[in-house]
Tab-separated table of C-alpha atoms in Angstrom:
chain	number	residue	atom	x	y	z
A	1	UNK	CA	15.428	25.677	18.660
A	2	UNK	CA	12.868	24.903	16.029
A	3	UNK	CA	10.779	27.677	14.375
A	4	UNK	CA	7.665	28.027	13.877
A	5	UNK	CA	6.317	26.884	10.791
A	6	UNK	CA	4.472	29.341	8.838
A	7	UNK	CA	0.817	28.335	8.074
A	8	UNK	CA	0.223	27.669	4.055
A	9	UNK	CA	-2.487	28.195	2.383
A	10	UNK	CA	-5.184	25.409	1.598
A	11	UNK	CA	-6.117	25.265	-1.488
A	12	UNK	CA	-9.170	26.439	-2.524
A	13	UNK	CA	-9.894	24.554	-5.840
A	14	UNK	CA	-10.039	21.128	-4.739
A	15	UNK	CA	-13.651	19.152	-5.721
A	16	UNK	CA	-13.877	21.772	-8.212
A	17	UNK	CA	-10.796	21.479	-10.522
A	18	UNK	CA	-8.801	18.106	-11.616
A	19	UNK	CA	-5.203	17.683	-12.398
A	20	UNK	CA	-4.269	15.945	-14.985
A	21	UNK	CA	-0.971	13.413	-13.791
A	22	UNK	CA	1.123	14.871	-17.158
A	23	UNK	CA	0.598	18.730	-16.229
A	24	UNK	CA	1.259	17.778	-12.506
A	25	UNK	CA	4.200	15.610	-14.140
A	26	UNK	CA	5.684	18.535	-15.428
A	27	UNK	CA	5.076	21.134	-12.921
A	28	UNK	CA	7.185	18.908	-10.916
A	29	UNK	CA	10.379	18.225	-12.971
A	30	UNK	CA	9.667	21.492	-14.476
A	31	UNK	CA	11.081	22.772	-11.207
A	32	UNK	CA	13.756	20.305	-10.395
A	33	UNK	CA	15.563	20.780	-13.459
A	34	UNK	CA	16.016	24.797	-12.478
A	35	UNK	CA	16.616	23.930	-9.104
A	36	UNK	CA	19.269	21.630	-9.960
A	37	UNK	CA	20.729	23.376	-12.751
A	38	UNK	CA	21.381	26.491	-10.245
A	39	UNK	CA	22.850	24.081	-7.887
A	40	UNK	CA	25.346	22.662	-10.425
A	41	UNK	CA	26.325	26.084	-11.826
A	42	UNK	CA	27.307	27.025	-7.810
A	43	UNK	CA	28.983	23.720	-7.345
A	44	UNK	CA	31.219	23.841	-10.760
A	45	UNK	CA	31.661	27.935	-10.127
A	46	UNK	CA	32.900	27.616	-6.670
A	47	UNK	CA	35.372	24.828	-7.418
A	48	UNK	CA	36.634	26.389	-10.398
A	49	UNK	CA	37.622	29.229	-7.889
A	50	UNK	CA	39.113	27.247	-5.484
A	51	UNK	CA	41.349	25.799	-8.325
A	52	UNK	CA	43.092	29.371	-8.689
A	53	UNK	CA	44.270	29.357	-5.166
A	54	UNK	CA	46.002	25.821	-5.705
A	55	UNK	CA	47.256	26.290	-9.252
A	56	UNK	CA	49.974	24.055	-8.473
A	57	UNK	CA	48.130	20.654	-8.781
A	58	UNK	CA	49.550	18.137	-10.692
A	59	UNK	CA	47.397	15.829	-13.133
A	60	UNK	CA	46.804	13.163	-10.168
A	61	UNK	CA	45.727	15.698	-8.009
A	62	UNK	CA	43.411	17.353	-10.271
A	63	UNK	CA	42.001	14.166	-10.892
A	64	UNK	CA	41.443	13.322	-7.335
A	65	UNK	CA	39.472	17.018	-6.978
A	66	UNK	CA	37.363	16.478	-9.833
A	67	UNK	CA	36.347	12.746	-10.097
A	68	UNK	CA	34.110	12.986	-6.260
A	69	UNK	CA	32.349	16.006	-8.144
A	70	UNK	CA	31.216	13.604	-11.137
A	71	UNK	CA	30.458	10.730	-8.922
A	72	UNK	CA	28.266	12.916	-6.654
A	73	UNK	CA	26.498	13.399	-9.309
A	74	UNK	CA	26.256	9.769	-10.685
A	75	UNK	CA	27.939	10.620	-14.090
A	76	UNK	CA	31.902	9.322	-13.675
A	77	UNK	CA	31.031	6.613	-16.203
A	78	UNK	CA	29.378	8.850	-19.096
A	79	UNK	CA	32.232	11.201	-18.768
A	80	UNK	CA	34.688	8.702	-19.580
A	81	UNK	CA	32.801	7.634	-22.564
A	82	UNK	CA	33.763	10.924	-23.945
A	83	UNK	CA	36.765	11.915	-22.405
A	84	UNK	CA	39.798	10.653	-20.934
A	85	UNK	CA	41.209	12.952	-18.573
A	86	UNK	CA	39.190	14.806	-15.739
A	87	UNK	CA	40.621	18.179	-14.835
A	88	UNK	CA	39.359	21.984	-14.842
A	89	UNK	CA	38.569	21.532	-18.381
A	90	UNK	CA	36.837	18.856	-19.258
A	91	UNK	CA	34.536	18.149	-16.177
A	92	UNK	CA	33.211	21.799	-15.872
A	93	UNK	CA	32.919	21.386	-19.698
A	94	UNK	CA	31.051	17.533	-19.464
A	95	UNK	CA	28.909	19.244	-16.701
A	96	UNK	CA	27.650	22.699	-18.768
A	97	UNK	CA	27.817	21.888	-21.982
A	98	UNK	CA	27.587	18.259	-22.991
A	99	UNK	CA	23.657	17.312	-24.295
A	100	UNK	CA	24.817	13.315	-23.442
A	101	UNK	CA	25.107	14.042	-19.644
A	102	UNK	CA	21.377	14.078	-18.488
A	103	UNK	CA	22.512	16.585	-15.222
A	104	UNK	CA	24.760	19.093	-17.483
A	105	UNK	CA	23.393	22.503	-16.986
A	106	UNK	CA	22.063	22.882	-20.445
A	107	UNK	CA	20.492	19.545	-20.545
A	108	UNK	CA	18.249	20.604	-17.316
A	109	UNK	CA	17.446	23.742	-18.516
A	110	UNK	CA	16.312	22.334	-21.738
A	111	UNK	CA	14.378	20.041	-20.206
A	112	UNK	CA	13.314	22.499	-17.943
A	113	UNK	CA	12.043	24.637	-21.115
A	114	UNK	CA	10.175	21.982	-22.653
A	115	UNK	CA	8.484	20.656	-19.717
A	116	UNK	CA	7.362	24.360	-19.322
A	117	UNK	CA	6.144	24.126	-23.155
A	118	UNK	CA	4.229	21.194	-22.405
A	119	UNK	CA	1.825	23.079	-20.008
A	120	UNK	CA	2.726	26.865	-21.853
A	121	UNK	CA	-1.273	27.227	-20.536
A	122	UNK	CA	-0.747	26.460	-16.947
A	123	UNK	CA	2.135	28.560	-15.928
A	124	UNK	CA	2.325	32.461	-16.479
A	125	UNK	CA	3.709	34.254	-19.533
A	126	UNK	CA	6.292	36.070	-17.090
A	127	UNK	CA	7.394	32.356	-16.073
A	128	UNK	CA	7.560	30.570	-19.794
A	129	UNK	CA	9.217	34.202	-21.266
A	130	UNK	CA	12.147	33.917	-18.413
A	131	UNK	CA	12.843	30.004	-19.359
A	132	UNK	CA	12.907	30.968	-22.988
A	133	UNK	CA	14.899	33.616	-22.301
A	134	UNK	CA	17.268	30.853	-20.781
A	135	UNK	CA	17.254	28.701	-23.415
A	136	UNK	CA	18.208	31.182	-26.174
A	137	UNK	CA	20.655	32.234	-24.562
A	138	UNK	CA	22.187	28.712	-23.802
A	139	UNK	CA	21.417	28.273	-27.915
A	140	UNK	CA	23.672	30.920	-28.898
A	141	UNK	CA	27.443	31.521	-29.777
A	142	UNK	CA	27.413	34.254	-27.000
A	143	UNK	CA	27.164	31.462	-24.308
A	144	UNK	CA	29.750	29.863	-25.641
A	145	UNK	CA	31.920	32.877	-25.389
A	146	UNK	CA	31.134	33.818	-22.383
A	147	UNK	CA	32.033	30.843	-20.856
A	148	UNK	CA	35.332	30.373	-22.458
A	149	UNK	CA	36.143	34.127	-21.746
A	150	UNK	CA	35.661	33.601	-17.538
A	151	UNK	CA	33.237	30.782	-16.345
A	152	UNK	CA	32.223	32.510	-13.380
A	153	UNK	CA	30.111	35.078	-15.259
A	154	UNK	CA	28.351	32.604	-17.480
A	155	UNK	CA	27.678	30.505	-14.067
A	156	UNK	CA	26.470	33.784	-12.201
A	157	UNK	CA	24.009	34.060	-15.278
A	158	UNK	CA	22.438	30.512	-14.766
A	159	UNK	CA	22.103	31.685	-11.280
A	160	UNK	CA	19.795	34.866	-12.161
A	161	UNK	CA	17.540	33.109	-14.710
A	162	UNK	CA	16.983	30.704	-12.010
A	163	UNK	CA	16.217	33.236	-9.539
A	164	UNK	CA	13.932	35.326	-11.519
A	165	UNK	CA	11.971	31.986	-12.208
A	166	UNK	CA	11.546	31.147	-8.759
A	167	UNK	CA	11.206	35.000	-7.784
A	168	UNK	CA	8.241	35.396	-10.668
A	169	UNK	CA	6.872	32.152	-9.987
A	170	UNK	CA	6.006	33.577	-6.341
A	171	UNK	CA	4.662	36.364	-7.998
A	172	UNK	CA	2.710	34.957	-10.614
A	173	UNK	CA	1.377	31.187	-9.949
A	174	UNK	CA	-1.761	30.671	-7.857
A	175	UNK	CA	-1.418	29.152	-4.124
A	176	UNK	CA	-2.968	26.103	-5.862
A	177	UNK	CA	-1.961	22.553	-6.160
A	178	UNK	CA	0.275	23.841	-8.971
A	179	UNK	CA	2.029	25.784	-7.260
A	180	UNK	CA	2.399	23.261	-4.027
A	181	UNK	CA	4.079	20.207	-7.235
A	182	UNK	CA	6.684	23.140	-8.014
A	183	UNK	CA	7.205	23.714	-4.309
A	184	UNK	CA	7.264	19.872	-3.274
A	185	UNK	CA	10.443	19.516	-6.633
A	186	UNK	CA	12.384	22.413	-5.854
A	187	UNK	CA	12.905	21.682	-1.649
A	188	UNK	CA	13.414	17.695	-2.561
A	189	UNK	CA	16.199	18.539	-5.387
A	190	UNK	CA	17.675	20.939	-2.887
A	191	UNK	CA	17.694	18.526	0.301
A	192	UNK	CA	18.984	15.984	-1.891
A	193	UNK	CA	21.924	18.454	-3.522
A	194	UNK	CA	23.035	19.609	-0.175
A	195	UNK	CA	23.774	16.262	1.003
A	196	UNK	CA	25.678	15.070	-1.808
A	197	UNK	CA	28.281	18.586	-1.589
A	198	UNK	CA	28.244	17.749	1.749
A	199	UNK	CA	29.526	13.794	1.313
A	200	UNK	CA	31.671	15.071	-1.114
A	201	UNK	CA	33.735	16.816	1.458
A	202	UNK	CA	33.345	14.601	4.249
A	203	UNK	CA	34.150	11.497	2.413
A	204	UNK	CA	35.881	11.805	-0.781
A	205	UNK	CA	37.944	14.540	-0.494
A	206	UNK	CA	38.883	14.181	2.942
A	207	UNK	CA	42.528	16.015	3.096
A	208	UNK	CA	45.687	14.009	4.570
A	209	UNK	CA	46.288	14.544	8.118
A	210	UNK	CA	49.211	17.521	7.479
A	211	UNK	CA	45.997	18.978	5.331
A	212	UNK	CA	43.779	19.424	8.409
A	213	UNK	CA	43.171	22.428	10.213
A	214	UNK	CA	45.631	23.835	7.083
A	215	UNK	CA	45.305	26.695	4.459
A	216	UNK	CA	43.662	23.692	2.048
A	217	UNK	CA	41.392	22.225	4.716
A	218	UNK	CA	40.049	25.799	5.482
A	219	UNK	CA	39.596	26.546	2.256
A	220	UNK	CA	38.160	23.646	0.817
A	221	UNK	CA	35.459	23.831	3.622
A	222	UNK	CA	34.849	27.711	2.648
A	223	UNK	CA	34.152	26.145	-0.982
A	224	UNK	CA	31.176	23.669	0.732
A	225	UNK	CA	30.082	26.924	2.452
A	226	UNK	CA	29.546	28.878	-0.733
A	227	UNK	CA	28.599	26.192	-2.946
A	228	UNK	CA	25.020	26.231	-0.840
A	229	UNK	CA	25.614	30.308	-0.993
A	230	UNK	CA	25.849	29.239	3.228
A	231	UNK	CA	29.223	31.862	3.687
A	232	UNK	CA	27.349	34.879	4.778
A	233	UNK	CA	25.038	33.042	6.730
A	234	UNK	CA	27.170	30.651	8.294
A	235	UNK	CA	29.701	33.811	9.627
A	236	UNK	CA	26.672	35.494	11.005
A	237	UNK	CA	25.802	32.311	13.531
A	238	UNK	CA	28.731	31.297	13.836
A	239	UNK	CA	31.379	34.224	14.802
A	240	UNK	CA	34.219	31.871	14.862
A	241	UNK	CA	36.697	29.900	12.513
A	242	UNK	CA	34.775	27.893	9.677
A	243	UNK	CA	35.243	24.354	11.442
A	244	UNK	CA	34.306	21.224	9.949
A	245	UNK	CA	31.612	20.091	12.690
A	246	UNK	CA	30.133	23.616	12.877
A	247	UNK	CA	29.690	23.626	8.804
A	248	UNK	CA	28.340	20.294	8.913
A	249	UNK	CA	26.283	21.297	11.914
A	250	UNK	CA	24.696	24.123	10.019
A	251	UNK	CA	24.215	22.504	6.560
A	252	UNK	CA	22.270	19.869	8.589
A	253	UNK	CA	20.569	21.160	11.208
A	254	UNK	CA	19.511	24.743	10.859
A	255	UNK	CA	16.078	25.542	10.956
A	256	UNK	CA	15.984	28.853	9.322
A	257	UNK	CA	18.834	29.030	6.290
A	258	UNK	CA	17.162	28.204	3.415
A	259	UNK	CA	18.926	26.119	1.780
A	260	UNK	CA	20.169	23.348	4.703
A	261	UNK	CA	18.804	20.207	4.919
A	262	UNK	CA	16.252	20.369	7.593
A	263	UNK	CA	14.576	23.571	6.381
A	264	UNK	CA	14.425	21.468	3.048
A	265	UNK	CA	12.650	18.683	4.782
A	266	UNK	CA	10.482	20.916	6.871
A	267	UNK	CA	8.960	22.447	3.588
A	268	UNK	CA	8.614	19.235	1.847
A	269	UNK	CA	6.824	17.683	4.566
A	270	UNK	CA	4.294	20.469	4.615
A	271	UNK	CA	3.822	20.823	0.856
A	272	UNK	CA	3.821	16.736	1.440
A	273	UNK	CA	1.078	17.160	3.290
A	274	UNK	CA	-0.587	19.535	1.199
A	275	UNK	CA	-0.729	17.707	-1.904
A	276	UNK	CA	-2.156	14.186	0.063
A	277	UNK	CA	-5.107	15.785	2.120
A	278	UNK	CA	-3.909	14.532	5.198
A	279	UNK	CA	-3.318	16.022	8.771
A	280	UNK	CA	0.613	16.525	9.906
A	281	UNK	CA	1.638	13.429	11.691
A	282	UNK	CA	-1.359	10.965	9.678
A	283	UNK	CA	0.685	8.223	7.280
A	284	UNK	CA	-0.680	5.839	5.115
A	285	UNK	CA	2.139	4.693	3.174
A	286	UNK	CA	5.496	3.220	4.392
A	287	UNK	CA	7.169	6.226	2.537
A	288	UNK	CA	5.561	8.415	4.210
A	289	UNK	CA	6.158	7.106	7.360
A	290	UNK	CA	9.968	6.300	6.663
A	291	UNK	CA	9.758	10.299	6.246
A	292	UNK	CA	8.101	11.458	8.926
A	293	UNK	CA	10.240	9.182	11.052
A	294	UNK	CA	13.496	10.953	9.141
A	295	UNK	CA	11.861	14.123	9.610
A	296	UNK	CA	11.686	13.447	13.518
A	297	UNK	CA	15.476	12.756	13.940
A	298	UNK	CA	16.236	15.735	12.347
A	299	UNK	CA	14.196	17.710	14.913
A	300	UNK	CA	16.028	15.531	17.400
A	301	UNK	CA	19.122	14.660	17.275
A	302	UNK	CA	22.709	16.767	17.319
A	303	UNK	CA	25.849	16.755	15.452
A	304	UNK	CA	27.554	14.690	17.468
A	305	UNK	CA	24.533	11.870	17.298
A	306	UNK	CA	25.058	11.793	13.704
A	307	UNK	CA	28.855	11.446	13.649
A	308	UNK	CA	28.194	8.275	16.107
A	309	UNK	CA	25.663	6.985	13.503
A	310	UNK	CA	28.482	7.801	10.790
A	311	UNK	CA	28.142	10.961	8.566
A	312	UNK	CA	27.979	8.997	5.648
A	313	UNK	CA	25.499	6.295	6.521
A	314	UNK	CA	23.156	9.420	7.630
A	315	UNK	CA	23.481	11.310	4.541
A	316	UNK	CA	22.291	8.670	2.730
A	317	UNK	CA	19.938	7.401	4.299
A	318	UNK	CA	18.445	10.988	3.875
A	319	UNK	CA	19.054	10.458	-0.037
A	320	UNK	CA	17.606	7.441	0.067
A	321	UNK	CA	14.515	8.311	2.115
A	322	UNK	CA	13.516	11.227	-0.239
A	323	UNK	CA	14.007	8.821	-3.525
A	324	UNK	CA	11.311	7.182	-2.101
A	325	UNK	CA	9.085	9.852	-1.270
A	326	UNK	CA	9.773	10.669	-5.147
A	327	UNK	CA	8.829	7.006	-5.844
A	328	UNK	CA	5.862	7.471	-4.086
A	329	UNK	CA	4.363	11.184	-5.457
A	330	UNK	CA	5.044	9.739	-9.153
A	331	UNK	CA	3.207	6.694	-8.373
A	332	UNK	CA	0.127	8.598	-6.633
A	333	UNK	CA	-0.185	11.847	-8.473
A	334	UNK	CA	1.634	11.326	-12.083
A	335	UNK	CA	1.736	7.941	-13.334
A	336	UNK	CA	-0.776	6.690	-15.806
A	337	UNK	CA	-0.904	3.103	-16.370
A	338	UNK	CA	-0.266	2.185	-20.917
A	339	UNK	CA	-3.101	1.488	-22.036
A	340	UNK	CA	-4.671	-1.735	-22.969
A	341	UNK	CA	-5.450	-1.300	-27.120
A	342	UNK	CA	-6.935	-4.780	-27.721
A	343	UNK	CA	-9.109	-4.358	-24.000
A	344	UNK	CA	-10.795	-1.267	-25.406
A	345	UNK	CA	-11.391	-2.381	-28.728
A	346	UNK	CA	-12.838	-5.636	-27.443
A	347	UNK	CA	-15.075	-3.217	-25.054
A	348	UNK	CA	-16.112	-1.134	-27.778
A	349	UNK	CA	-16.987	-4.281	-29.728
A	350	UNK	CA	-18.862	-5.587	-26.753
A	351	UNK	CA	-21.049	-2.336	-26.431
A	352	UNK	CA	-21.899	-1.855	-30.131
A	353	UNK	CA	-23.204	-5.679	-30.072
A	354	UNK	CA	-25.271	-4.574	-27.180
A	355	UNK	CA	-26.292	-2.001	-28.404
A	356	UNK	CA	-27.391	-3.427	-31.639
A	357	UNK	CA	-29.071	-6.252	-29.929
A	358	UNK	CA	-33.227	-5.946	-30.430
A	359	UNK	CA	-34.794	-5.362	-27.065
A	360	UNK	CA	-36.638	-8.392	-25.956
């Protein structure tokens, strides 16, 4: 059953105040790059745990655990530029560390940070102090350390600066149309993240047949669980064995966990909304209608609908339905055409020769 959604409020400064597309620009990726950052650190944490429990794995089989995780993420041909195997090692290293990868954990939170700099007078000084606090810590030896001396703490780290940015931007940022840009990046980067751990599972490391319903399959699917922190929450719907349809089921469909795919879509549609002035259900762009239409199945349809459609297929259509909306905000809200040099100096020729013209 769907919840109630709870009412937002307007904002109040519209007609009086103007965006400009850059600080809107990087209110927006300003937020991603946390979001996804945290949702790395969770991925590469959890699977370094589930390593201990099969510390038997051979090369090929390390190989095969790793590689889905890098092409999830787009980045299996980068990595190989600089490396040659993929195990433990090297991916959770390529993935934290390496400045070349664009989606390592310190390149977002760099990025992150100077986005943040770049508009150091829109945000709070609680907000800029916690991503600098970030950053200097990612900058120094101790990181380093910490990381080499037990991943999970340095991961459980990431984890808390990006909490206590999101907790003080709550706290601190004005319900404005700020505040609805930072909203809008963080629920599209985490709808997008959850569907990609959740293909990852379904259709690249899908075990052998001996492997299902087995100690791996069980525990591979308690690693999708808690890499959207869904264990808890997941064991207190669902009282029973951690099954593959229920997991999917939940990561999908439910309406109130914060961190599945529907309540992701339910948010962005309002903060959508929000951001173009318009009345729920009103569309005047085929991206927003491809979403509202996406946003409809979700509300409609059941597990075993989408396994008849083909897991897959549905995840990304999802991916590719929200790439669009992307498409679409950048296009509306933050792009700014180059500008024309020769134009304006021909203009500003023009009007000078006008204006030094003797009135007849």
């Amino acid at each position: 059953m769907s919840l109630p959604l709870p009412q937002l409020p307007v904002t109040t400064h519209r007609g009086s105040e103007i965006m400009l597309s850059r600080v809107a620009n990087s209110l927006y990726w300003m937020s991603r790059y946390i979001e996804r950052a945290e949702n790395i650190s969770r991925l590469l944490d959890v699977n370094l745990q589930l390593m201990l429990d099969f510390s038997h794995l051979d090369d090929e089989q390390l190989k095969e655990h790793w590689l889905p995780i890098l092409r999830s993420a787009g980045d299996e041909e980068t990595f190989f530029k600089h490396y040659t195997v993929a195990n433990s090692r090297t991916v959770t290293e390529f993935m934290t560390f390496r400045e070349e990868n664009p989606n390592s954990v310190i390149s977002c939170l760099f990025a992150a940070r100077e986005n943040a700099r770049q508009i150091r007078d829109q945000i709070s000084l609680e907000m800029f102090e916690a991503l600098n606090e970030c950053y200097l810590f990612l900058k120094s030896k101790n990181a380093r350390e910490i990381w080499d001396s037990g991943a999970h703490e340095f991961y459980d780290q990431i984890k808390k600066y990006s909490h206590l940015f999101q907790g003080l931007t709550n706290s601190t940022f004005s319900r404005n149309e700020g505040y609805e840009f930072i909203q809008f990046g963080k629920f599209l980067e985490r709808a997008d993240k959850t569907t990609r751990i959740l293909d990852i599972k379904y259709h690249i490391l899908l075990p052998s047949v001996s492997d299902v319903g087995g100690a791996v399959d069980a525990a591979q699917w308690q690693a999708v669980l808690r890499s959207a922190s869904a264990l808890e929450a997941y064991r207190r719907f669902h009282m029973s064995d951690i099954l593959p349809r229920k997991v999917a089921e939940f990561l999908i469909f439910s309406p109130s966990f914060p961190r599945s795919i529907r309540y992701s879509l339910e948010r962005l549609y309002q903060y959508l909304h929000l951001l173009t002035e318009t009345e729920n259900g009103v569309c005047n762009t085929p991206e927003e209608e491809a979403f509202e239409k996406l946003l409809g199945d979700m509300r409609t349809l059941s597990i075993d609908d989408v396994f008849n459609l083909g897991l897959h297929e549905f995840l990304g259509n999802i991916q590719s339905t929200i790439d669009h909306l992307d498409d679409f905000i950048y296009q509306e809200f933050m792009y700014h055409p180059p500008t024309d040099m020769e134009a304006e100096i021909r203009l500003h020729q023009q009007e000078m020769q006008q204006q030094q013209q003797p009135a007849a």
